[in-house]
Amino acid sequence: MKQLDIKLFRDFWHLRGHAVATAVVIACGIAGFVAMSSIDQSLTYSRDVYYTKYRFADVFSSLKRAPRGVESRLSELPGVAEVETRVIMEATLQVEGMTEPVIGRLVSLPEAGRRPKLNNIFLRRGRWPEPGRSEEVILHEAFADAHGFSQGDSIEAVLNGETLEFKVVGVGLSPEFVYQIRPGDTWPDDRRYGVVWMEREAVAGAFRLTDSFNDVLIRLEPSAVVQEVLTAVDNLLEPYGGFGAVTREDQMSHRYLTEELKSLRASARIIPTIFLLVAAFLLNVVLNRLVMTQREQIGTLKALGVSIWAIGGHYFKLTLLITLLGLAAGLLLGGWMGKELNGMYQEFFRFPALMYRWHWRLVISSGVISVLAGLIGTGWGVWRVMRLQPAMALKPAPPPTFKPTWLERAGGYGLLSPMGRMVARSVERRPGRTAFATLGIAMAIGIQVIGSYGYDVMDYLVQVQFGIGQREDMLVTFREPVSTRALDGIRWLEGVQRVEPRRVVPVTLQSGHIRLQTAITGLDPDSRLYRLMDRQGRFRTLPESGLMVSTYLAERLRIRQGDRVWVKPLEGHRRWLQLRVAALLDDMIGLSVYAPIAEMGPMMDEAPVVTSAALKVDPRHVTAVQHALVDQPMVASVGLQRASLAAFERMAAEMQRSFSVILGLFAAAIAVGVVYNSCRIALSERSRELASLRVLGFTQNEISALLFGELALQLFLAIPLGIIIGYLFTLATSEAFASDLYRFPVMLRLRSYGQAVVVVLLAGIASALWVRRGLRRLDLIGVLKTRD
Amino acid sequence: MADSREPVLQARDLTRVFLMGEVEVHALRGIDLDIAQGAFIVLLGPSGSGKSTLLNILGGLDIPTSGQVLYRGADLSGAGERVRTLYRREHVGFVFQFYNLIPSLTARENVALVADLVDDPMAPEEALDMVGMASRLDHFPSQLSGGEQQRVAIARAVVKRPDLMLCDEPTGALDCKTGRIVLEALQRVNRELGTTTAVITHNAVIGEMADTVITLGAGRVASIHEPTERMSPSRMNW
């Protein structure tokens, strides 16, 4: 059917405007799918290879202190394949150029130059420390990069009050720190927190843990029953102050990575679905119009004996051509976007090599879903072409029939001008088309809204959580719980304006068979530096007695306000207690449990003690106060809240902005696609009417009103609908992305919605004006001589 | 043309050349014509004689390659799109072969749509009554026969009290019986309102109802004939 194929390409050329507008929408959907899926695949692949090659452990537990002899008892537990014990402590590092102290997480290396059996180190640069050289260290790459450290540099460190000079001999990575974040922190901060690997004897000696360990890594036998191993490990480590064994799922770095993959997968499903449905609608409209104008050609071809399959195939091929154009552009665009975004992920997640790769199956699935969209859009139209009887097809289509609209019948006749009635009646004659076009434009607004949501929410989180909620300038963490009297020493430091005590106790919570590890934070009910807030930014007060639990945590434990929950402190008496959940807090970060600090003593059977203190400090004295505190042996670390925020904010904002820009462009593509196609079709359907009106003396502007009346109605309806869709999208996103780590509030920020509406309207109006050029080319003379 | 009445339209040495691919087609080769106020003119001629081209130029839809068109002394031949749109809007009523009604508007609304364009229109109902369509005001075009649609189109042309009615094959798509009714409507408008009317047709019989019959051939005026007696359309047969 060669001649028919020539017609195919000519038709395609004739429809090039429609074809491009539709293909762009398909391309956006496919690009989103390819980019998100390929990053997901790349991260997953890089992770799996890394975990296997560098022997990432299956079970993790930290403890107060156990003698080395316990190690062999751990290896004998059923299900345990390999055990590695370590000493991990935090130290203060003096980094040149940093006024505030930097926290180093010191991780011991096995003795005698042995490589770690589990959580092995990938050495990016340099060499391993030589046995016996206690000053030689390997730095985590993220930390080294943040400060520009390389081999030969030295760093001064304070280990338990003792000053040591570290010498950097290598820069490396480990599967346990793909995401380098300090336990208990919400954001990573590579400038103020870094992992340092060093000889075991050096760390252990400084912290009086020689011949002991305080951290365990376990690799499981393939046949191991995970829960049984966890229980056995907990029982064994209990006398040594075990904080409870966890699996990879609760390992910090792994959890962040998993959450990210989860959200990528969600996006990879949602984005293409929206775009391809819009594309299906566009294809449907374009094909129907084409068939309408080629009705007689179809009749002629059939009359000449061309088979219905050849004719159906002809129109399907046209759809396929548009779809394939979009698919090809989408694959290229998606590949490029994926590669760029993958590079940005390297900032967040550190792998030996974050290789960008995509599986050929991604091409197949992209092809399948785009052709599916084409079929959904045009299957019915093609079928109708095939069914059309040649005799019918050769006759002109019956004239369109109209009737007064419900608005006129309901007494609103006088409300509309004749032009208004023309628009209203044609809308009512084909309500589906108006509805879909409206929905398409509304989707574009919704996508724009969701694009800025990520950015807004980050901004909000930072402003609310740290601007209004947590207002301390400094958080001093003590090595061991100290008596409240110890705070007096801090209170008298020059520049310290307020000191608020905190008592944090790591605990295991249990309800039914669900068990979770978290910590109870004892707070002063009148705290001014730490104000409890819910997701919507409302202040909440701590109950007089009992616990205040994150709503998200309560949902995970399936408990409600007023219930009692089993709590086992992981220090002190370590007995199971039953505590009342006095209030729930719908908060944004972490799995938090709060209690009045006065209740912590009785709960722990101890005199009032504190584990950390929040400080408000005169800005002029911040540096002096820091240094004074760092030098005290009881102080484990001094953190500056604001400083740590800025770093993460920059990184997250950059990422969010990229997503926001991409989604913005995608949304504009939908708006352009829908508006261009519907205006072009309105122009083609109404060209006779429009030309007749021009002959009768109507000006170009007057008939533009008729051409764009329907569009104006669609845009008018799409704005409120788009706002609702945007809101629902944010609702769905905030639900879908809620995790142990963050829960984002559903936000309706006026500026973002306004911006979304304006961008979509501009895109729409621009494409409408582009189509309007066609009015100048109307054939006024031809129209007088032809039958419709 | 010997007519005491003042000419509404004058054509002076009109030519129109179309470029069809690489071939020049001379549609008009020098037409001189005066159309008097209130006259009923029939333009006759075979296909390709240039009668539609002439009508388009007289109606401000097209401009001549050379020569002049004067509407009450004002030159239209060099006028821009805006001036010609204004001319059509205020002075010309068109009737087309295929009616060109707006399918989504009723008879009354089709007429009202155009009435809104001018300052002092007739009532749409009155215009429709003149063409005998008073009983079908609220019917949509798809509910009307061809003849009825054409009468609505005439009402639409008449409603703005134009100076000039230009009708391009108004009966071309109609049978003889319906055609007669349409021509009667045109004649009535011409008589009662004094509207200058020009009708294009290739049907010579229609010439018998005209004041002046102009026959075109190969882009030139072949003959001008003024029948002594104007025949009523009801007596025509074709």
Short mmCIF file of C-alpha atoms in Angstrom, two decimals, chain A residues 237-581:
data_model
loop_
_atom_site.label_atom_id
_atom_site.label_comp_id
_atom_site.label_asym_id
_atom_site.label_seq_id
_atom_site.Cartn_x
_atom_site.Cartn_y
_atom_site.Cartn_z
CA LEU A 237 23.93 -7.32 74.79
CA GLU A 238 21.40 -6.28 77.41
CA PRO A 239 23.85 -6.48 80.35
CA TYR A 240 26.31 -4.39 78.35
CA GLY A 241 23.94 -1.52 77.71
CA GLY A 242 22.70 -2.58 74.27
CA PHE A 243 20.56 0.03 72.52
CA GLY A 244 18.67 -2.57 70.57
CA ALA A 245 19.62 -4.31 67.34
CA VAL A 246 18.16 -3.08 64.08
CA THR A 247 18.14 -4.31 60.51
CA ARG A 248 19.10 -2.35 57.42
CA GLU A 249 15.57 -0.93 57.29
CA ASP A 250 16.36 1.14 60.38
CA GLN A 251 19.92 1.95 59.49
CA MET A 252 20.07 5.68 58.96
CA SER A 253 21.82 5.90 55.60
CA HIS A 254 19.95 2.97 54.11
CA ARG A 255 16.64 4.37 55.26
CA TYR A 256 17.19 7.74 53.61
CA LEU A 257 18.23 6.02 50.40
CA THR A 258 15.17 3.77 50.51
CA GLU A 259 12.84 6.70 51.06
CA GLU A 260 14.33 8.50 48.09
CA LEU A 261 13.93 5.44 45.87
CA LYS A 262 10.35 5.10 47.03
CA SER A 263 9.49 8.63 46.04
CA LEU A 264 11.28 8.26 42.70
CA ARG A 265 9.21 5.20 41.97
CA ALA A 266 6.02 7.04 42.86
CA SER A 267 6.92 9.93 40.54
CA ALA A 268 7.86 7.51 37.78
CA ARG A 269 4.30 6.19 37.88
CA ILE A 270 2.31 9.39 38.39
CA ILE A 271 3.96 11.77 35.92
CA PRO A 272 3.70 9.67 32.75
CA THR A 273 0.14 8.65 33.60
CA ILE A 274 -1.05 12.25 33.63
CA PHE A 275 0.85 13.21 30.50
CA LEU A 276 -0.11 10.20 28.45
CA LEU A 277 -3.78 10.58 29.32
CA VAL A 278 -3.65 14.17 28.12
CA ALA A 279 -1.81 12.99 24.99
CA ALA A 280 -4.47 10.33 24.39
CA PHE A 281 -7.12 13.02 24.53
CA LEU A 282 -5.20 15.22 22.08
CA LEU A 283 -4.72 12.34 19.66
CA ASN A 284 -8.39 11.58 19.92
CA VAL A 285 -9.42 15.12 19.01
CA VAL A 286 -6.94 15.40 16.15
CA LEU A 287 -7.86 12.05 14.62
CA ASN A 288 -11.58 12.72 14.84
CA ARG A 289 -11.17 16.02 13.07
CA LEU A 290 -8.98 14.44 10.41
CA VAL A 291 -11.51 11.72 9.78
CA MET A 292 -14.26 14.33 9.56
CA THR A 293 -12.42 16.29 6.87
CA GLN A 294 -11.36 13.15 5.02
CA ARG A 295 -14.74 11.50 5.10
CA GLU A 296 -15.15 11.56 1.36
CA GLN A 297 -11.61 10.31 0.80
CA ILE A 298 -12.35 7.37 3.05
CA GLY A 299 -15.52 6.67 1.09
CA THR A 300 -13.65 6.89 -2.20
CA LEU A 301 -10.89 4.56 -1.04
CA LYS A 302 -13.44 2.03 0.16
CA ALA A 303 -15.42 2.37 -3.05
CA LEU A 304 -12.21 1.73 -4.98
CA GLY A 305 -11.81 -1.54 -3.08
CA VAL A 306 -9.11 -0.71 -0.54
CA SER A 307 -9.62 -3.05 2.41
CA ILE A 308 -10.93 -1.66 5.67
CA TRP A 309 -7.81 -3.00 7.37
CA ALA A 310 -5.58 -1.00 5.10
CA ILE A 311 -7.62 2.14 5.77
CA GLY A 312 -7.81 1.53 9.52
CA GLY A 313 -4.10 0.78 9.49
CA HIS A 314 -3.46 3.98 7.59
CA TYR A 315 -5.04 6.14 10.30
CA PHE A 316 -3.50 4.09 13.06
CA LYS A 317 -0.08 4.53 11.47
CA LEU A 318 -0.61 8.27 11.56
CA THR A 319 -1.25 8.06 15.31
CA LEU A 320 1.74 5.81 15.64
CA LEU A 321 3.93 8.28 13.78
CA ILE A 322 3.01 11.06 16.22
CA THR A 323 3.44 8.72 19.17
CA LEU A 324 6.83 7.50 17.99
CA LEU A 325 7.98 11.06 17.45
CA GLY A 326 7.04 11.84 21.05
CA LEU A 327 8.58 8.59 22.25
CA ALA A 328 11.90 9.26 20.54
CA ALA A 329 12.05 12.83 21.84
CA GLY A 330 11.00 11.61 25.29
CA LEU A 331 13.70 8.94 25.41
CA LEU A 332 16.39 11.44 24.46
CA LEU A 333 15.11 14.12 26.80
CA GLY A 334 14.58 11.63 29.62
CA GLY A 335 18.05 10.19 29.16
CA TRP A 336 19.59 13.63 29.31
CA MET A 337 17.50 14.70 32.30
CA GLY A 338 18.23 11.46 34.11
CA LYS A 339 21.92 11.93 33.60
CA GLU A 340 21.85 15.51 34.89
CA LEU A 341 19.72 14.66 37.91
CA ASN A 342 21.82 11.60 38.59
CA GLY A 343 24.79 13.91 38.88
CA MET A 344 22.92 15.95 41.45
CA TYR A 345 22.15 12.82 43.45
CA GLN A 346 25.86 12.27 43.78
CA GLU A 347 25.81 15.29 46.13
CA PHE A 348 23.36 13.55 48.43
CA PHE A 349 24.34 9.92 48.13
CA ARG A 350 27.96 8.90 48.06
CA PHE A 351 28.78 5.81 46.04
CA PRO A 352 32.17 4.64 44.76
CA ALA A 353 30.64 5.12 41.35
CA LEU A 354 27.12 6.36 40.78
CA MET A 355 26.88 5.01 37.33
CA TYR A 356 24.11 6.29 35.17
CA ARG A 357 22.56 3.40 33.37
CA TRP A 358 19.27 2.45 31.94
CA HIS A 359 18.06 -0.90 31.07
CA TRP A 360 16.82 -1.61 27.55
CA ARG A 361 13.59 -2.74 29.19
CA LEU A 362 12.94 0.90 29.97
CA VAL A 363 12.82 1.61 26.23
CA ILE A 364 10.39 -1.28 25.73
CA SER A 365 8.12 -0.17 28.57
CA SER A 366 8.24 3.45 27.36
CA GLY A 367 7.25 2.21 23.91
CA VAL A 368 4.45 0.07 25.29
CA ILE A 369 2.93 2.81 27.42
CA SER A 370 3.11 5.45 24.70
CA VAL A 371 1.55 3.17 22.08
CA LEU A 372 -1.07 2.24 24.66
CA ALA A 373 -1.84 5.93 25.10
CA GLY A 374 -2.13 6.21 21.31
CA LEU A 375 -4.53 3.27 21.22
CA ILE A 376 -6.65 4.64 24.05
CA GLY A 377 -6.86 7.94 22.25
CA THR A 378 -7.59 6.77 18.75
CA GLY A 379 -8.72 3.15 18.89
CA TRP A 380 -12.39 4.04 18.80
CA GLY A 381 -11.93 6.62 16.05
CA VAL A 382 -10.02 4.19 13.86
CA TRP A 383 -12.68 1.54 14.45
CA ARG A 384 -15.36 3.99 13.31
CA VAL A 385 -13.38 4.70 10.14
CA MET A 386 -13.27 1.00 9.43
CA ARG A 387 -16.99 0.60 10.04
CA LEU A 388 -18.03 3.59 7.91
CA GLN A 389 -20.09 2.41 4.91
CA PRO A 390 -18.64 3.74 1.63
CA ALA A 391 -22.02 5.04 0.43
CA MET A 392 -22.48 6.95 3.66
CA ALA A 393 -18.94 8.21 3.60
CA LEU A 394 -19.32 9.61 0.09
CA LYS A 395 -22.27 11.71 1.14
CA PRO A 396 -21.44 14.79 3.15
CA ALA A 397 -21.82 14.34 6.88
CA PRO A 398 -25.27 15.26 8.12
CA PRO A 399 -25.40 18.90 9.21
CA PRO A 400 -24.79 19.46 12.86
CA THR A 401 -27.95 19.88 14.88
CA PHE A 402 -28.16 22.40 17.66
CA LYS A 403 -30.61 23.26 20.34
CA PRO A 404 -30.91 25.97 22.95
CA THR A 405 -28.70 25.23 25.96
CA TRP A 406 -30.01 24.45 29.44
CA LEU A 407 -28.94 27.93 30.49
CA GLU A 408 -31.28 29.48 27.90
CA ARG A 409 -34.08 27.05 28.66
CA ALA A 410 -33.69 27.91 32.33
CA GLY A 411 -34.51 31.52 31.54
CA GLY A 412 -31.02 32.86 30.99
CA TYR A 413 -31.62 33.55 27.30
CA GLY A 414 -31.08 37.28 27.55
CA LEU A 415 -27.75 36.77 29.35
CA LEU A 416 -25.98 35.72 26.18
CA SER A 417 -25.21 37.63 23.02
CA PRO A 418 -25.69 35.77 19.72
CA MET A 419 -21.94 35.02 19.72
CA GLY A 420 -22.18 33.84 23.31
CA ARG A 421 -25.01 31.55 22.30
CA MET A 422 -22.94 30.11 19.44
CA VAL A 423 -20.19 29.27 21.88
CA ALA A 424 -22.52 27.92 24.56
CA ARG A 425 -24.42 25.71 22.11
CA SER A 426 -21.33 24.21 20.57
CA VAL A 427 -19.95 23.51 24.03
CA GLU A 428 -23.18 21.82 24.99
CA ARG A 429 -23.23 19.81 21.79
CA ARG A 430 -19.82 18.31 22.62
CA PRO A 431 -19.54 18.54 26.39
CA GLY A 432 -16.93 15.78 26.54
CA ARG A 433 -14.44 17.70 24.48
CA THR A 434 -14.76 20.85 26.56
CA ALA A 435 -14.54 18.79 29.72
CA PHE A 436 -11.36 17.00 28.65
CA ALA A 437 -9.70 20.17 27.40
CA THR A 438 -10.59 21.89 30.66
CA LEU A 439 -9.27 18.96 32.61
CA GLY A 440 -6.05 19.01 30.56
CA ILE A 441 -5.43 22.68 31.30
CA ALA A 442 -6.36 22.14 34.95
CA MET A 443 -3.82 19.29 35.10
CA ALA A 444 -1.19 21.68 33.81
CA ILE A 445 -2.00 24.05 36.66
CA GLY A 446 -1.92 21.14 39.10
CA ILE A 447 1.49 20.01 37.85
CA GLN A 448 2.83 23.54 38.21
CA VAL A 449 1.52 23.66 41.75
CA ILE A 450 3.16 20.38 42.65
CA GLY A 451 6.39 21.66 41.10
CA SER A 452 6.59 24.55 43.51
CA TYR A 453 5.20 22.52 46.40
CA GLY A 454 8.50 20.73 47.01
CA TYR A 455 10.26 24.05 47.18
CA ASP A 456 7.60 25.74 49.30
CA VAL A 457 7.49 22.91 51.76
CA MET A 458 11.25 22.87 52.25
CA ASP A 459 11.12 26.59 52.86
CA TYR A 460 8.22 26.22 55.27
CA LEU A 461 9.87 23.39 57.14
CA VAL A 462 12.99 25.43 57.65
CA GLN A 463 11.10 28.56 58.62
CA VAL A 464 8.63 26.93 60.94
CA GLN A 465 10.64 24.15 62.46
CA PHE A 466 13.81 26.11 63.00
CA GLY A 467 12.66 29.70 62.87
CA ILE A 468 9.74 29.41 65.22
CA GLY A 469 9.88 25.94 66.76
CA GLN A 470 13.51 25.25 67.61
CA ARG A 471 15.04 28.55 68.47
CA GLU A 472 18.16 27.63 70.36
CA ASP A 473 21.43 29.07 69.13
CA MET A 474 23.41 26.17 70.44
CA LEU A 475 22.75 22.63 71.57
CA VAL A 476 25.21 21.24 74.07
CA THR A 477 25.24 17.46 74.33
CA PHE A 478 26.83 15.83 77.36
CA ARG A 479 28.87 12.70 77.29
CA GLU A 480 26.99 11.20 80.24
CA PRO A 481 23.83 12.43 81.95
CA VAL A 482 24.82 15.24 84.30
CA SER A 483 23.10 16.73 87.31
CA THR A 484 21.01 19.83 86.74
CA ARG A 485 23.50 21.73 88.85
CA ALA A 486 26.10 21.29 86.14
CA LEU A 487 24.05 23.71 84.04
CA ASP A 488 24.92 26.52 86.41
CA GLY A 489 28.47 26.45 85.09
CA ILE A 490 27.08 27.13 81.63
CA ARG A 491 24.57 29.72 82.76
CA TRP A 492 27.39 31.90 84.11
CA LEU A 493 29.36 31.99 80.87
CA GLU A 494 29.43 35.48 79.41
CA GLY A 495 26.84 35.95 76.70
CA VAL A 496 24.62 33.00 77.66
CA GLN A 497 21.13 34.40 77.99
CA ARG A 498 19.10 31.30 78.60
CA VAL A 499 19.73 27.64 79.33
CA GLU A 500 17.06 25.00 79.04
CA PRO A 501 17.67 21.42 80.17
CA ARG A 502 16.73 18.33 78.17
CA ARG A 503 16.74 14.70 79.12
CA VAL A 504 16.82 12.32 76.18
CA VAL A 505 16.40 8.59 76.86
CA PRO A 506 16.66 6.07 74.05
CA VAL A 507 13.75 3.64 74.29
CA THR A 508 12.04 0.73 72.66
CA LEU A 509 8.29 1.19 72.26
CA GLN A 510 5.96 -1.73 71.94
CA SER A 511 2.30 -2.01 71.17
CA GLY A 512 0.85 -5.38 70.24
CA HIS A 513 3.54 -7.06 68.19
CA ILE A 514 4.90 -3.80 66.76
CA ARG A 515 8.18 -2.65 68.23
CA LEU A 516 10.01 0.55 67.37
CA GLN A 517 13.14 2.27 68.55
CA THR A 518 13.16 5.93 69.28
CA ALA A 519 13.90 8.27 72.18
CA ILE A 520 11.83 10.13 74.73
CA THR A 521 12.77 13.77 74.99
CA GLY A 522 12.09 15.30 78.39
CA LEU A 523 11.36 19.00 77.99
CA ASP A 524 10.63 21.90 80.25
CA PRO A 525 6.87 22.53 79.70
CA ASP A 526 7.64 26.25 79.64
CA SER A 527 10.45 25.85 77.14
CA ARG A 528 10.93 28.93 75.03
CA LEU A 529 13.73 27.56 72.90
CA TYR A 530 11.90 24.42 71.85
CA ARG A 531 8.29 24.99 71.12
CA LEU A 532 6.21 22.08 69.98
CA MET A 533 4.41 22.70 66.71
CA ASP A 534 2.19 20.68 64.46
CA ARG A 535 2.43 20.44 60.68
CA GLN A 536 0.18 23.43 60.18
CA GLY A 537 2.42 25.58 62.36
CA ARG A 538 0.18 25.67 65.43
CA PHE A 539 1.84 25.69 68.84
CA ARG A 540 1.05 22.80 71.16
CA THR A 541 1.72 22.55 74.85
CA LEU A 542 3.14 19.51 76.54
CA PRO A 543 0.58 17.62 78.64
CA GLU A 544 0.92 17.92 82.43
CA SER A 545 1.85 14.29 82.62
CA GLY A 546 2.18 11.35 80.28
CA LEU A 547 3.68 11.20 76.80
CA MET A 548 3.12 13.32 73.73
CA VAL A 549 3.65 11.11 70.66
CA SER A 550 4.06 11.92 66.95
CA THR A 551 0.80 11.15 65.20
CA TYR A 552 2.77 9.27 62.57
CA LEU A 553 4.49 7.16 65.24
CA ALA A 554 1.14 6.52 66.92
CA GLU A 555 -0.26 5.32 63.59
CA ARG A 556 2.67 2.98 63.13
CA LEU A 557 2.17 1.60 66.62
CA ARG A 558 -1.62 1.59 66.11
CA ILE A 559 -2.21 3.49 69.32
CA ARG A 560 -4.48 6.40 70.06
CA GLN A 561 -4.59 9.23 72.52
CA GLY A 562 -5.34 7.84 75.99
CA ASP A 563 -3.89 4.39 75.21
CA ARG A 564 -1.06 2.94 77.17
CA VAL A 565 2.13 1.92 75.47
CA TRP A 566 4.96 -0.32 76.62
CA VAL A 567 8.24 1.55 76.98
CA LYS A 568 11.63 0.11 77.77
CA PRO A 569 14.47 2.57 78.42
CA LEU A 570 17.69 1.43 76.79
CA GLU A 571 19.74 2.72 79.66
CA GLY A 572 19.45 2.73 83.45
CA HIS A 573 17.04 0.17 84.90
CA ARG A 574 15.92 -1.17 81.49
CA ARG A 575 12.59 -2.41 82.74
CA TRP A 576 9.37 -2.42 80.70
CA LEU A 577 7.04 0.36 81.82
CA GLN A 578 3.48 1.13 80.81
CA LEU A 579 3.08 4.82 80.01
CA ARG A 580 0.02 6.77 78.98
CA VAL A 581 -0.17 8.57 75.64
#
